[in-house]
Short mmCIF file of C-alpha atoms in Angstrom, two decimals:
data_model
loop_
_atom_site.label_atom_id
_atom_site.label_comp_id
_atom_site.label_asym_id
_atom_site.label_seq_id
_atom_site.Cartn_x
_atom_site.Cartn_y
_atom_site.Cartn_z
CA UNK J 10 30.54 61.05 151.91
CA UNK J 11 27.45 63.08 152.84
CA UNK J 12 29.24 64.67 155.79
CA UNK J 13 32.38 65.36 153.75
CA UNK J 14 30.47 67.13 150.96
CA UNK J 15 28.33 69.10 153.41
CA UNK J 16 31.41 70.12 155.42
CA UNK J 17 33.18 71.37 152.28
CA UNK J 18 30.22 73.54 151.24
CA UNK J 19 29.65 74.84 154.80
CA UNK J 20 33.28 75.96 155.04
CA UNK J 21 33.66 77.52 151.61
CA UNK J 22 30.21 78.07 150.08
CA UNK J 23 27.80 80.98 150.09
CA UNK J 24 24.44 80.97 151.94
CA UNK J 25 22.39 79.58 149.03
CA UNK J 26 24.73 76.64 148.44
CA UNK J 27 24.92 75.92 152.18
CA UNK J 28 21.15 75.90 152.41
CA UNK J 29 20.79 73.48 149.47
CA UNK J 30 23.39 70.97 150.63
CA UNK J 31 22.14 70.97 154.23
CA UNK J 32 18.53 70.58 153.10
CA UNK J 33 19.57 67.52 151.06
CA UNK J 34 21.46 66.13 154.08
CA UNK J 35 18.51 66.63 156.39
CA UNK J 36 16.04 65.04 153.91
CA UNK J 37 18.30 61.98 153.63
CA UNK J 38 18.96 61.56 157.38
CA UNK J 39 15.65 62.76 158.84
CA UNK J 40 14.92 59.30 160.30
CA UNK J 41 18.56 58.49 161.26
CA UNK J 42 19.15 57.86 164.95
CA UNK J 43 22.23 55.61 164.81
CA UNK J 44 25.41 56.83 163.18
CA UNK J 45 28.53 55.12 161.88
CA UNK J 46 31.49 55.61 164.19
CA UNK J 47 33.84 55.92 161.20
CA UNK J 48 32.39 59.35 160.31
CA UNK J 49 32.35 60.69 163.87
CA UNK J 50 35.12 63.25 163.36
CA UNK J 51 33.47 64.58 160.21
CA UNK J 52 30.16 65.04 162.05
CA UNK J 53 31.94 66.92 164.85
CA UNK J 54 33.56 69.27 162.35
CA UNK J 55 30.23 69.71 160.55
CA UNK J 56 28.61 70.76 163.83
CA UNK J 57 31.39 73.29 164.44
CA UNK J 58 30.99 74.61 160.90
CA UNK J 59 27.23 75.01 161.33
CA UNK J 60 27.69 77.08 164.50
CA UNK J 61 30.06 79.35 162.58
CA UNK J 62 27.39 79.85 159.91
CA UNK J 63 24.71 80.59 162.54
CA UNK J 64 26.66 83.58 163.92
CA UNK J 65 26.70 85.17 160.46
CA UNK J 66 23.98 87.29 158.93
CA UNK J 67 22.40 84.61 156.72
CA UNK J 68 18.79 84.31 155.48
CA UNK J 69 16.16 82.73 157.73
CA UNK J 70 15.78 79.74 155.39
CA UNK J 71 19.50 79.04 155.65
CA UNK J 72 19.31 79.25 159.47
CA UNK J 73 16.46 76.72 159.47
CA UNK J 74 18.45 74.29 157.29
CA UNK J 75 21.48 74.64 159.57
CA UNK J 76 19.39 73.99 162.68
CA UNK J 77 17.63 70.98 161.13
CA UNK J 78 20.99 69.31 160.45
CA UNK J 79 22.27 70.29 163.89
CA UNK J 80 19.17 68.68 165.44
CA UNK J 81 19.86 65.45 163.55
CA UNK J 82 23.55 65.42 164.51
CA UNK J 83 22.74 66.19 168.17
CA UNK J 84 21.16 62.74 168.46
CA UNK J 85 24.73 61.39 168.69
CA UNK J 86 26.10 61.95 172.21
CA UNK J 87 29.75 61.63 171.12
CA UNK J 88 29.43 64.43 168.59
CA UNK J 89 28.21 66.85 171.27
CA UNK J 90 31.27 66.63 173.53
CA UNK J 91 33.48 69.17 171.68
CA UNK J 92 30.68 71.46 170.45
CA UNK J 93 28.75 71.90 173.71
CA UNK J 94 30.28 75.17 174.86
CA UNK J 95 28.86 78.23 176.56
CA UNK J 96 29.29 80.27 173.37
CA UNK J 97 27.41 77.72 171.25
CA UNK J 98 24.63 77.43 173.81
CA UNK J 99 24.28 81.22 173.78
CA UNK J 100 23.96 81.16 169.98
CA UNK J 101 21.02 78.78 170.26
CA UNK J 102 19.45 80.80 173.09
CA UNK J 103 19.62 83.92 170.92
CA UNK J 104 18.03 82.16 167.95
CA UNK J 105 15.29 80.73 170.22
CA UNK J 106 14.45 84.24 171.47
CA UNK J 107 15.39 83.21 174.99
CA UNK J 108 17.51 86.27 175.67
CA UNK J 109 15.86 88.71 178.03
CA UNK J 110 16.41 91.56 175.56
CA UNK J 111 13.93 89.98 173.10
CA UNK J 112 10.65 91.58 174.10
CA UNK J 113 8.20 90.28 171.54
CA UNK J 114 7.38 87.55 169.05
CA UNK J 115 6.01 89.64 166.23
CA UNK J 116 7.98 88.37 163.23
CA UNK J 117 6.17 85.26 161.99
CA UNK J 118 9.07 84.52 159.62
CA UNK J 119 11.29 83.87 162.66
CA UNK J 120 9.01 81.22 164.18
CA UNK J 121 10.60 78.24 162.30
CA UNK J 122 14.03 79.35 163.54
CA UNK J 123 12.75 79.57 167.14
CA UNK J 124 11.14 76.12 166.93
CA UNK J 125 14.20 74.45 165.42
CA UNK J 126 16.48 76.12 167.99
CA UNK J 127 14.31 74.78 170.81
CA UNK J 128 14.39 71.31 169.26
CA UNK J 129 18.19 71.45 169.13
CA UNK J 130 18.35 72.56 172.74
CA UNK J 131 16.08 69.65 173.76
CA UNK J 132 18.40 67.12 172.12
CA UNK J 133 21.58 68.75 173.39
CA UNK J 134 20.37 69.11 176.99
CA UNK J 135 19.07 65.55 177.03
CA UNK J 136 22.25 64.00 175.58
CA UNK J 137 24.99 66.16 177.13
CA UNK J 138 25.84 66.50 180.82
CA UNK J 139 27.94 69.54 179.99
CA UNK J 140 24.87 71.19 178.43
CA UNK J 141 22.87 70.35 181.56
CA UNK J 142 25.43 72.17 183.71
CA UNK J 143 25.54 75.11 181.31
CA UNK J 144 21.76 75.36 181.44
CA UNK J 145 22.03 76.03 185.16
CA UNK J 146 24.79 78.57 184.65
CA UNK J 147 22.79 80.36 181.94
CA UNK J 148 19.57 80.26 184.03
CA UNK J 149 17.77 78.54 181.18
CA UNK J 150 14.65 77.72 183.22
CA UNK J 151 13.95 81.39 183.89
CA UNK J 152 14.43 82.23 180.21
CA UNK J 153 11.99 79.48 179.19
CA UNK J 154 9.37 80.77 181.63
CA UNK J 155 9.84 84.27 180.24
CA UNK J 156 9.26 82.98 176.69
CA UNK J 157 6.15 81.13 177.85
CA UNK J 158 4.71 84.34 179.30
CA UNK J 159 5.19 86.03 175.94
CA UNK J 160 3.20 83.41 174.07
CA UNK J 161 0.84 81.82 176.62
CA UNK J 162 -2.33 83.39 175.14
CA UNK J 163 -1.34 83.15 171.47
CA UNK J 164 -2.60 79.97 169.86
CA UNK J 165 -0.82 80.44 166.53
CA UNK J 166 2.57 79.69 168.10
CA UNK J 167 1.71 76.33 169.65
CA UNK J 168 4.92 74.74 168.33
CA UNK J 169 7.02 77.27 170.22
CA UNK J 170 5.09 76.62 173.43
CA UNK J 171 5.27 72.86 172.93
CA UNK J 172 9.07 72.67 172.64
CA UNK J 173 9.58 75.34 175.30
CA UNK J 174 7.52 73.13 177.66
CA UNK J 175 9.39 70.00 176.58
CA UNK J 176 12.72 71.64 177.38
CA UNK J 177 11.33 72.83 180.72
CA UNK J 178 10.22 69.26 181.46
CA UNK J 179 13.69 67.90 180.65
CA UNK J 180 15.41 70.46 182.86
CA UNK J 181 13.11 69.77 185.81
CA UNK J 182 13.55 66.03 185.26
CA UNK J 183 17.36 66.16 185.15
CA UNK J 184 17.87 68.75 187.92
CA UNK J 185 15.88 68.52 191.13
CA UNK J 186 17.04 72.03 192.13
CA UNK J 187 15.21 73.48 189.15
CA UNK J 188 11.93 72.02 190.46
CA UNK J 189 11.98 74.22 193.55
CA UNK J 190 13.14 77.20 191.48
CA UNK J 191 10.21 76.70 189.12
CA UNK J 192 7.75 76.21 191.96
CA UNK J 193 8.65 79.19 194.14
CA UNK J 194 10.98 81.65 192.42
CA UNK J 195 9.54 81.46 188.89
CA UNK J 196 5.89 80.86 189.89
CA UNK J 197 5.80 77.84 187.60
CA UNK J 198 2.61 76.38 189.09
CA UNK J 199 0.25 79.24 188.10
CA UNK J 200 2.14 79.84 184.83
CA UNK J 201 1.86 76.23 183.64
CA UNK J 202 -1.75 76.04 184.83
CA UNK J 203 -2.54 79.07 182.68
CA UNK J 204 -0.87 77.37 179.72
CA UNK J 205 -3.27 74.45 180.21
CA UNK J 206 -6.25 76.81 180.46
CA UNK J 207 -5.22 78.38 177.18
CA UNK J 208 -4.73 75.00 175.46
CA UNK J 209 -8.19 73.84 176.59
CA UNK J 210 -9.88 77.24 175.94
CA UNK J 211 -11.46 77.05 179.39
CA UNK J 212 -14.36 79.34 180.25
CA UNK J 213 -15.02 79.51 183.99
CA UNK J 214 -18.62 79.40 185.22
CA UNK J 215 -17.65 79.46 188.90
CA UNK J 216 -14.49 79.63 190.96
CA UNK J 217 -13.58 76.01 190.31
CA UNK J 218 -16.07 75.03 187.58
CA UNK J 219 -15.66 75.29 183.83
CA UNK J 220 -18.14 75.09 180.99
CA UNK J 221 -18.06 71.75 179.15
CA UNK J 222 -19.31 71.43 175.59
CA UNK J 223 -19.88 67.71 175.07
CA UNK J 224 -20.71 68.31 171.41
CA UNK J 225 -17.69 70.50 170.75
CA UNK J 226 -14.81 69.53 168.45
CA UNK J 227 -11.84 67.55 169.83
CA UNK J 228 -8.56 69.24 170.64
CA UNK J 229 -6.27 69.81 167.69
CA UNK J 230 -3.05 67.75 167.52
CA UNK J 231 -0.99 70.87 168.35
CA UNK J 232 -3.14 71.78 171.37
CA UNK J 233 -3.02 68.19 172.60
CA UNK J 234 0.77 67.97 172.34
CA UNK J 235 1.14 71.33 174.08
CA UNK J 236 -1.18 70.22 176.91
CA UNK J 237 0.69 66.92 177.35
CA UNK J 238 4.04 68.71 177.65
CA UNK J 239 2.56 71.17 180.18
CA UNK J 240 1.14 68.27 182.25
CA UNK J 241 4.53 66.54 182.31
CA UNK J 242 6.31 69.73 183.36
CA UNK J 243 3.69 70.37 186.07
CA UNK J 244 4.19 66.83 187.37
CA UNK J 245 7.87 67.54 188.01
CA UNK J 246 7.10 70.90 189.62
CA UNK J 247 4.54 69.38 192.01
CA UNK J 248 6.10 65.96 192.59
CA UNK J 249 6.55 66.55 196.35
CA UNK J 250 3.48 68.72 196.90
CA UNK J 251 1.63 66.19 199.04
CA UNK J 252 4.49 66.38 201.56
CA UNK J 253 4.92 70.14 201.78
CA UNK J 254 1.40 71.38 201.15
CA UNK J 255 0.59 74.73 202.77
CA UNK J 256 -2.85 76.20 203.33
CA UNK J 257 -1.87 79.22 201.26
CA UNK J 258 -1.44 76.93 198.25
CA UNK J 259 -4.93 75.40 198.49
CA UNK J 260 -6.49 77.80 196.00
CA UNK J 261 -3.82 77.23 193.37
CA UNK J 262 -4.04 73.46 193.72
CA UNK J 263 -7.83 73.59 193.49
CA UNK J 264 -7.61 75.65 190.31
CA UNK J 265 -5.18 73.11 188.88
CA UNK J 266 -7.46 70.22 189.89
CA UNK J 267 -10.40 71.99 188.23
CA UNK J 268 -8.35 72.36 185.02
CA UNK J 269 -7.49 68.65 185.21
CA UNK J 270 -11.18 67.82 185.65
CA UNK J 271 -11.83 69.74 182.44
CA UNK J 272 -8.98 67.80 180.81
CA UNK J 273 -10.62 64.49 181.68
CA UNK J 274 -13.91 65.58 180.12
CA UNK J 275 -12.49 66.46 176.70
CA UNK J 276 -10.99 64.32 173.95
CA UNK J 277 -7.96 64.57 171.71
CA UNK J 278 -7.73 64.12 167.94
CA UNK J 279 -7.35 60.32 168.25
CA UNK J 280 -8.15 57.67 170.84
CA UNK J 281 -4.44 57.11 171.56
CA UNK J 282 -3.84 60.83 172.09
CA UNK J 283 -6.87 61.03 174.38
CA UNK J 284 -5.50 58.17 176.48
CA UNK J 285 -2.06 59.80 176.65
CA UNK J 286 -3.65 63.11 177.68
CA UNK J 287 -5.77 61.45 180.38
CA UNK J 288 -2.82 59.35 181.58
CA UNK J 289 -0.72 62.46 182.21
CA UNK J 290 -3.69 64.13 183.91
CA UNK J 291 -4.03 61.12 186.25
CA UNK J 292 -0.31 61.26 187.07
CA UNK J 293 -0.57 64.96 187.92
CA UNK J 294 -3.73 64.48 190.00
CA UNK J 295 -1.72 62.05 192.13
CA UNK J 296 0.47 65.00 193.17
CA UNK J 297 -2.47 67.18 194.22
CA UNK J 298 -3.11 67.21 197.99
CA UNK J 299 -6.10 64.94 198.56
CA UNK J 300 -8.00 67.68 200.39
CA UNK J 301 -8.08 69.68 197.13
CA UNK J 302 -9.53 66.85 195.03
CA UNK J 303 -13.07 67.71 196.08
CA UNK J 304 -13.30 69.92 192.99
CA UNK J 305 -13.35 66.79 190.81
CA UNK J 306 -17.04 66.61 191.70
CA UNK J 307 -19.39 69.57 191.82
CA UNK J 308 -23.02 70.21 192.76
CA UNK J 309 -25.56 70.31 189.95
CA UNK J 310 -26.92 73.61 188.71
CA UNK J 311 -30.61 74.42 189.26
CA UNK J 312 -31.40 73.31 185.70
CA UNK J 313 -29.50 70.04 186.07
CA UNK J 314 -31.17 69.39 189.44
CA UNK J 315 -34.61 69.78 187.86
CA UNK J 316 -33.63 67.40 185.04
CA UNK J 317 -32.36 64.84 187.55
CA UNK J 318 -35.60 65.00 189.54
CA UNK J 319 -37.58 64.38 186.35
CA UNK J 320 -35.42 61.37 185.54
CA UNK J 321 -35.78 59.92 189.05
CA UNK J 322 -39.55 60.19 188.80
CA UNK J 323 -39.47 58.31 185.51
CA UNK J 324 -37.70 55.31 187.08
CA UNK J 325 -39.88 52.43 188.36
CA UNK J 326 -40.29 52.36 192.11
CA UNK J 327 -38.59 48.96 192.42
CA UNK J 328 -35.36 50.25 190.83
CA UNK J 329 -34.07 51.65 194.10
CA UNK J 330 -30.38 51.04 193.37
CA UNK J 331 -30.60 52.63 189.93
CA UNK J 332 -32.20 55.73 191.39
CA UNK J 333 -28.94 56.64 193.08
CA UNK J 334 -27.05 57.07 189.80
CA UNK J 335 -28.58 58.78 186.79
CA UNK J 336 -27.13 59.47 183.36
CA UNK J 337 -28.76 62.62 182.04
CA UNK J 338 -27.55 64.56 178.98
CA UNK J 339 -24.18 62.75 179.09
CA UNK J 340 -23.77 63.74 182.74
CA UNK J 341 -23.19 61.09 185.41
CA UNK J 342 -25.09 62.23 188.50
CA UNK J 343 -24.96 60.76 191.99
CA UNK J 344 -26.60 62.14 195.12
CA UNK J 345 -26.99 65.55 193.51
CA UNK J 346 -23.33 65.73 192.43
CA UNK J 347 -21.80 65.71 188.95
CA UNK J 348 -19.59 62.59 188.81
CA UNK J 349 -18.44 62.76 185.19
CA UNK J 350 -14.73 63.05 186.01
CA UNK J 351 -14.79 60.19 188.52
CA UNK J 352 -16.69 58.01 186.04
CA UNK J 353 -14.06 58.72 183.37
CA UNK J 354 -11.29 57.80 185.84
CA UNK J 355 -13.11 54.55 186.56
CA UNK J 356 -13.42 53.75 182.85
CA UNK J 357 -9.75 54.66 182.38
CA UNK J 358 -8.82 52.24 185.16
CA UNK J 359 -10.86 49.44 183.58
CA UNK J 360 -9.20 49.99 180.19
CA UNK J 361 -5.79 49.73 181.82
CA UNK J 362 -6.83 46.46 183.50
CA UNK J 363 -8.07 45.10 180.16
CA UNK J 364 -4.69 45.81 178.56
CA UNK J 365 -3.24 43.04 180.71
CA UNK J 366 0.31 44.42 180.83
CA UNK J 367 2.43 47.17 182.42
CA UNK J 368 0.15 47.26 185.44
CA UNK J 369 2.71 48.90 187.71
CA UNK J 370 3.27 51.88 185.39
CA UNK J 371 -0.15 52.12 183.79
CA UNK J 372 -2.64 50.96 186.40
CA UNK J 373 -1.29 51.72 189.88
CA UNK J 374 -1.40 55.56 189.49
CA UNK J 375 -5.13 55.65 188.74
CA UNK J 376 -5.90 52.98 191.36
CA UNK J 377 -3.96 54.92 193.99
CA UNK J 378 -5.76 58.13 193.00
CA UNK J 379 -9.21 56.54 193.26
CA UNK J 380 -8.28 54.94 196.59
CA UNK J 381 -7.20 58.24 198.14
CA UNK J 382 -10.22 60.07 196.73
CA UNK J 383 -12.51 57.40 198.20
CA UNK J 384 -10.82 57.53 201.57
CA UNK J 385 -11.07 61.32 201.85
CA UNK J 386 -14.37 62.15 200.11
CA UNK J 387 -17.55 60.34 201.08
CA UNK J 388 -19.56 61.10 197.92
CA UNK J 389 -16.77 59.79 195.70
CA UNK J 390 -16.49 56.60 197.76
CA UNK J 391 -20.22 55.98 197.70
CA UNK J 392 -20.40 56.55 193.94
CA UNK J 393 -17.49 54.20 193.29
CA UNK J 394 -18.97 51.60 195.63
CA UNK J 395 -22.22 51.81 193.66
CA UNK J 396 -20.31 51.31 190.37
CA UNK J 397 -17.71 48.73 191.43
CA UNK J 398 -19.47 46.81 194.23
CA UNK J 399 -23.21 47.01 193.57
CA UNK J 400 -25.53 44.96 195.82
CA UNK J 401 -24.92 41.26 195.29
CA UNK J 402 -27.66 39.29 193.57
CA UNK J 403 -26.07 36.37 191.72
CA UNK J 404 -23.46 34.60 193.86
CA UNK J 405 -23.27 31.36 191.93
CA UNK J 406 -19.86 32.26 190.45
CA UNK J 407 -16.61 32.93 192.27
CA UNK J 408 -15.84 36.65 192.79
CA UNK J 409 -12.88 36.50 190.41
CA UNK J 410 -14.90 34.91 187.59
CA UNK J 411 -16.65 37.27 185.19
CA UNK J 412 -16.20 40.51 183.25
CA UNK J 413 -17.43 43.15 185.71
CA UNK J 414 -15.06 45.70 187.26
CA UNK J 415 -15.41 43.87 190.58
CA UNK J 416 -14.36 40.57 188.98
CA UNK J 417 -11.33 42.19 187.35
CA UNK J 418 -10.19 43.85 190.58
CA UNK J 419 -10.63 40.66 192.60
CA UNK J 420 -8.42 38.84 190.09
CA UNK J 421 -5.75 41.47 190.66
CA UNK J 422 -5.81 40.70 194.41
CA UNK J 423 -3.77 37.57 193.66
CA UNK J 424 -1.53 39.12 190.98
CA UNK J 425 2.14 38.16 190.96
CA UNK J 426 3.22 41.81 191.29
CA UNK J 427 3.07 42.66 194.99
CA UNK J 428 2.47 46.37 194.42
CA UNK J 429 -0.40 45.75 192.02
CA UNK J 430 -2.24 43.28 194.24
CA UNK J 431 -1.76 45.49 197.30
CA UNK J 432 -3.28 48.60 195.71
CA UNK J 433 -6.14 46.61 194.13
CA UNK J 434 -6.99 45.05 197.51
CA UNK J 435 -6.62 48.41 199.26
CA UNK J 436 -9.04 50.06 196.82
CA UNK J 437 -11.75 47.44 197.44
CA UNK J 438 -11.08 47.56 201.19
CA UNK J 439 -11.62 51.34 201.24
CA UNK J 440 -14.83 50.98 199.22
CA UNK J 441 -15.99 48.58 201.95
CA UNK J 442 -15.19 51.26 204.58
CA UNK J 443 -12.29 49.05 205.73
CA UNK J 444 -14.69 46.53 207.24
CA UNK J 445 -13.46 42.96 206.97
CA UNK J 446 -16.92 41.36 206.86
CA UNK J 447 -17.98 43.63 203.99
CA UNK J 448 -14.77 42.95 202.03
CA UNK J 449 -15.15 39.17 202.45
CA UNK J 450 -18.69 39.36 201.14
CA UNK J 451 -17.44 40.74 197.82
CA UNK J 452 -14.08 38.96 197.46
CA UNK J 453 -14.06 35.76 199.51
CA UNK J 454 -11.56 35.00 202.26
CA UNK J 455 -9.05 33.37 199.93
CA UNK J 456 -8.60 36.46 197.75
CA UNK J 457 -8.50 38.87 200.71
CA UNK J 458 -6.13 36.83 202.91
CA UNK J 459 -3.00 38.69 201.78
CA UNK J 460 -4.37 42.13 202.65
CA UNK J 461 -5.86 40.96 205.94
CA UNK J 462 -2.62 39.26 206.99
CA UNK J 463 -0.61 42.40 206.20
CA UNK J 464 -2.99 44.49 208.31
CA UNK J 465 -3.35 41.99 211.14
CA UNK J 466 -7.07 41.54 210.47
CA UNK J 467 -7.29 37.82 209.74
CA UNK J 468 -9.58 37.43 212.73
CA UNK J 469 -11.90 40.18 211.49
CA UNK J 470 -12.56 43.76 212.56
CA UNK J 471 -11.93 46.96 210.61
CA UNK J 472 -9.14 49.32 209.58
CA UNK J 473 -7.91 52.43 211.34
CA UNK J 474 -9.74 55.07 209.28
CA UNK J 475 -13.15 56.43 210.23
CA UNK J 476 -16.08 56.25 207.82
CA UNK J 477 -19.75 57.14 208.04
CA UNK J 478 -21.94 54.58 209.77
CA UNK J 479 -24.52 54.17 206.99
CA UNK J 480 -25.24 50.47 206.65
CA UNK J 481 -25.04 48.36 203.51
CA UNK J 482 -28.32 46.80 202.43
CA UNK J 483 -28.28 43.21 201.19
CA UNK J 484 -30.62 42.07 198.44
CA UNK J 485 -33.19 39.35 199.11
CA UNK J 486 -31.31 37.05 196.71
CA UNK J 487 -28.13 37.43 198.75
CA UNK J 488 -29.90 36.93 202.09
CA UNK J 489 -31.45 33.69 200.85
CA UNK J 490 -28.13 32.37 199.51
CA UNK J 491 -25.95 33.55 202.41
CA UNK J 492 -26.18 30.39 204.58
CA UNK J 493 -24.79 28.29 201.70
CA UNK J 494 -21.99 30.64 200.60
CA UNK J 495 -18.49 29.27 200.99
CA UNK J 496 -16.60 31.96 202.94
CA UNK J 497 -13.26 30.93 201.44
CA UNK J 498 -14.26 31.06 197.78
CA UNK J 499 -17.01 33.66 198.22
CA UNK J 500 -19.62 31.94 196.09
CA UNK J 501 -22.64 29.72 196.48
CA UNK J 502 -21.95 26.00 196.67
CA UNK J 503 -24.60 23.33 196.46
CA UNK J 504 -24.67 21.09 199.57
CA UNK J 505 -22.43 18.08 199.02
CA UNK J 506 -24.16 14.70 199.44
CA UNK J 507 -23.07 12.72 202.51
CA UNK J 508 -21.48 9.50 201.18
CA UNK J 509 -22.34 7.65 204.41
CA UNK J 510 -26.07 8.08 203.77
CA UNK J 511 -25.94 5.68 200.81
CA UNK J 512 -23.81 3.01 202.58
CA UNK J 513 -25.08 -0.21 204.05
CA UNK J 514 -24.20 -1.08 207.65
CA UNK J 515 -21.56 -3.54 206.41
CA UNK J 516 -19.90 -0.83 204.28
CA UNK J 517 -19.89 1.59 207.20
CA UNK J 518 -18.25 -1.04 209.43
CA UNK J 519 -15.66 -1.77 206.71
CA UNK J 520 -14.75 1.94 206.34
CA UNK J 521 -14.50 2.35 210.09
CA UNK J 522 -12.06 -0.56 210.36
CA UNK J 523 -10.03 0.91 207.50
CA UNK J 524 -9.69 4.14 209.45
CA UNK J 525 -8.67 2.28 212.62
CA UNK J 526 -5.97 0.41 210.72
CA UNK J 527 -4.64 3.63 209.18
CA UNK J 528 -4.44 5.31 212.58
CA UNK J 529 -2.69 2.25 213.99
CA UNK J 530 -0.05 2.42 211.26
CA UNK J 531 0.54 6.11 211.86
CA UNK J 532 0.88 5.59 215.61
CA UNK J 533 3.70 3.11 215.03
CA UNK J 534 5.80 5.96 213.57
CA UNK J 535 5.60 7.75 216.94
CA UNK J 536 3.01 10.32 215.87
CA UNK J 537 0.64 10.77 218.84
CA UNK J 538 -2.96 10.20 217.85
CA UNK J 539 -4.15 13.21 219.85
CA UNK J 540 -2.02 15.42 217.57
CA UNK J 541 -3.48 13.82 214.46
CA UNK J 542 -7.00 14.37 215.73
CA UNK J 543 -6.24 17.94 216.80
CA UNK J 544 -6.98 17.45 220.53
#
């Protein structure tokens, strides 16, 4: 009945009546995502009627009401089949200011119409294959980039940017050809990076370093949503970058990595939004050529260096391990380098482990990123080794027992998901400079057997990659316990008492005869004794 009444007014009513009836329809069905098949024809006709209203000269408020209802109806794929035409798509492009003739975005009163038009286009492109083909024919990606350039530095139109970016993400997700068009023809990489800079209000202090205000306010919900959409679109644009990386692109990738470093060091309006923001940043960092990830760490300034020296002097002389890593003014410092971003990635990884589910989607990207960073950049590897595999002191518990990051990663080495256990083992192996003896010290042979078998290193040795020759230093506690450590389980076991020591001579003779009788019985079944004894 709602569709029938709305359709009657849309066909015969004036703008005010149309606006009222469509506003009532949209208020009633705002949360509707499943529709009754019995009213399918009426919804199709209502869509057609709305498009006829949108080509007329009606007030802005009436256009918004029409577009809101069209957005709701476009959730139904079947309804879109007859209404997804080139003419209707062009109507929406005109309302969204995506035509090349629209030079500016000065009329604030038009912003709701632009936003609703973009929302409709998102639904239609996502749900209709015909619309996806028309988007190629109409060169929609280029029009979206043009709109982004008009509003990239204007914060008061975040909603327009957000849905423009969402539509760009959908197009690049559904059409692989658009990815290369965005990357090369439309210069999508620098454009989307600039959108991120604007969302984060970045102020550069050096070529690849930005100013971080740890006491500043969190991102607004609109800025966070805009940044997330830009990160997702950038992911599609750069998805094959590690394969086709050119030297001429190094600067642009380093700028993007520096922006992502800034992203990791800020927070969103809520904890969930912060995690979503950081998750998308991690996914995008995985596309950055590993040689450009050195900008994730940066040397300290002269002032920070002086503060670090003061802190080191304040530490007791026996705290040699702690002197390597210093937390000063919320800055994680290691070997004269700012390690804040790497420390946040490590904490992000641990949170994903603690979730205990969706490891393949949620955990493997950050583990892979940290593994590649460690393999390529010595300072990052040494810092992570210091955090994840500190010098062993207490070896009374098995490596997989406990709540430290090392314990959690060792438990993952025997996970049921092959991909998860492989990347967890690979990460620890790289931290140990791919040396088997060092890995076994921290994990035990039983936990590491799968990785070593896959690499053909069960007999020992090291991997194929080259690492610096600086030696690990064992603690006195570990050196004293080492002779009694079980190599299979990787922990200290008390010497087992010899049961023969407490036997009398008669008991020893009895047990020996028992063994002889057992061997005699086995030999009668044609099992050679020399095979049983391993000769």
